mmCIF file of C-alpha atoms in Angstrom:
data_model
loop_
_atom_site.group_PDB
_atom_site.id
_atom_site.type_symbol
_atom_site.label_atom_id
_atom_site.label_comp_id
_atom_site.label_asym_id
_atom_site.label_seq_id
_atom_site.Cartn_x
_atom_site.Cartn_y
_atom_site.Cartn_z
ATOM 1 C CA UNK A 1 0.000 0.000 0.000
ATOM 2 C CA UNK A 2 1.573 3.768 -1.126
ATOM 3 C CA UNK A 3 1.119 5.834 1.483
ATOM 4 C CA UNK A 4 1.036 10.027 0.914
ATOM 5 C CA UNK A 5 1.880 12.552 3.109
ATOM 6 C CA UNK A 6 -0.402 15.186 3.089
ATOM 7 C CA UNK A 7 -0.392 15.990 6.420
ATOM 8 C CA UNK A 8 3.384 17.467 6.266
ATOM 9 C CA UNK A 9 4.018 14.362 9.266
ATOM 10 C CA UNK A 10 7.454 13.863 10.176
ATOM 11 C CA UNK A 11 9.343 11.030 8.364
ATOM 12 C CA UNK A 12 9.396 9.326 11.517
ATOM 13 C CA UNK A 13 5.604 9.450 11.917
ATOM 14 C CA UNK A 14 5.362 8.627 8.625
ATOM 15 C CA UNK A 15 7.259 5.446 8.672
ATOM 16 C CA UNK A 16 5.599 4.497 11.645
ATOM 17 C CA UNK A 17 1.808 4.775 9.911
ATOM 18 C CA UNK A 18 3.399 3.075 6.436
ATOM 19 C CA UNK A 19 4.727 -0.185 8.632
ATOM 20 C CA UNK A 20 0.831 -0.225 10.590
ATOM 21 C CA UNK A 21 -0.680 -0.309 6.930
ATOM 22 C CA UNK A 22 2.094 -2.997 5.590
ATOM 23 C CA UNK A 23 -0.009 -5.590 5.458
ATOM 24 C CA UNK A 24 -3.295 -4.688 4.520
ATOM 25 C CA UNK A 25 -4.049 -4.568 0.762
ATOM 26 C CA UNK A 26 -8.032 -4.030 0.415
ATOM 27 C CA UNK A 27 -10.691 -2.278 2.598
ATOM 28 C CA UNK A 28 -11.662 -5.456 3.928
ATOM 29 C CA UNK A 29 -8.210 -5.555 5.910
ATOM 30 C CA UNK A 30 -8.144 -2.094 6.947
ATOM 31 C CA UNK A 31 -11.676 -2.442 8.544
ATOM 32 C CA UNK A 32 -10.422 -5.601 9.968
ATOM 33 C CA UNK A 33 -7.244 -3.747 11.387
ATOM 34 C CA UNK A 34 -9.316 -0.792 12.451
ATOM 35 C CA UNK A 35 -12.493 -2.213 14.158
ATOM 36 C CA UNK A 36 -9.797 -5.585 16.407
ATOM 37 C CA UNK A 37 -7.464 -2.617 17.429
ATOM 38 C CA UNK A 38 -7.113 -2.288 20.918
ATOM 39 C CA UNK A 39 -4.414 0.313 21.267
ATOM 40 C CA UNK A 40 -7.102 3.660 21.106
ATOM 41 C CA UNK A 41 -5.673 4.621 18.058
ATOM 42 C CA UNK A 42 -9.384 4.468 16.305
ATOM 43 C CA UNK A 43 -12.743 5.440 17.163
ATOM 44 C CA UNK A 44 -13.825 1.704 17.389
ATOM 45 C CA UNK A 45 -16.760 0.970 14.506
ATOM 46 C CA UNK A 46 -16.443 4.606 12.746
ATOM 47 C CA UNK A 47 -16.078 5.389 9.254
ATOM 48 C CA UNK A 48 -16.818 8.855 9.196
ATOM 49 C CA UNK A 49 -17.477 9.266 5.358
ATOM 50 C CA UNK A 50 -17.127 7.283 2.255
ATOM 51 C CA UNK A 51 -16.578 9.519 -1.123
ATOM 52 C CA UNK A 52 -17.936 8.094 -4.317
ATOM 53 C CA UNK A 53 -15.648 8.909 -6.773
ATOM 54 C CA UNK A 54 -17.580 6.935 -9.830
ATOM 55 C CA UNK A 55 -19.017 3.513 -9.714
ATOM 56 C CA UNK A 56 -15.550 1.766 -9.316
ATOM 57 C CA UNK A 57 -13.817 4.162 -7.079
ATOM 58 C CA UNK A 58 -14.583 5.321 -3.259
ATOM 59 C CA UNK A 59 -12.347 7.068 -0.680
ATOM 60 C CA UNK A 60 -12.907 5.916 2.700
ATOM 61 C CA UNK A 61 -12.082 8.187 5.217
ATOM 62 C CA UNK A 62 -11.557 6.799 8.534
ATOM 63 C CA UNK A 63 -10.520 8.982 11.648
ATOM 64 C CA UNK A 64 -6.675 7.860 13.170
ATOM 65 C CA UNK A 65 -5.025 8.719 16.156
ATOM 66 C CA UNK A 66 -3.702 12.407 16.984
ATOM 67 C CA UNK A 67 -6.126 14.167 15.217
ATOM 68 C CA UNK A 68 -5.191 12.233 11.670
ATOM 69 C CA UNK A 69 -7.676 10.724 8.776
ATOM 70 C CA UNK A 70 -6.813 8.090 7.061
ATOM 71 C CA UNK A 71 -8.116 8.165 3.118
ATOM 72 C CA UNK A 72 -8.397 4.778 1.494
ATOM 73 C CA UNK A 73 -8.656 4.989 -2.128
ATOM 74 C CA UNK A 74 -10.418 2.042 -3.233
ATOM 75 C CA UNK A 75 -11.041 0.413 -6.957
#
């Protein structure tokens, strides 16, 4: 999974959300990751919007720890 900084997060911080995300490669594994964790680092059961780009493509925007969103771009 790419992951973009658009958030202007340190490289640190940044390396430390791209290793979480290292082994999930659809939405179904990011929901999976996001609704079993146990650390606080999600609101537990929340995706707070899902975009509709066309009728292949949605963004799912899920809300992260210290005030970050994480966008999944999904085909």
């Amino acid at each position: 999974m790419r992951v973009f900084n658009h958030a202007n997060l340190s490289l640190q911080q940044l390396a430390a959300i791209a290793d979480e995300l290292r082994d999930r490669q659809n939405l179904n594994d990011v929901m999976r990751w996001a609704l079993d964790d146990e650390t606080g680092a999600f609101l537990r059961g929340v995706v707070s919007d899902v975009v509709v780009q066309d009728e292949f493509s949605h963004d799912v925007v899920i809300p992260f720890r210290d005030n970050l969103v994480l966008v999944f771009d999904t085909t």
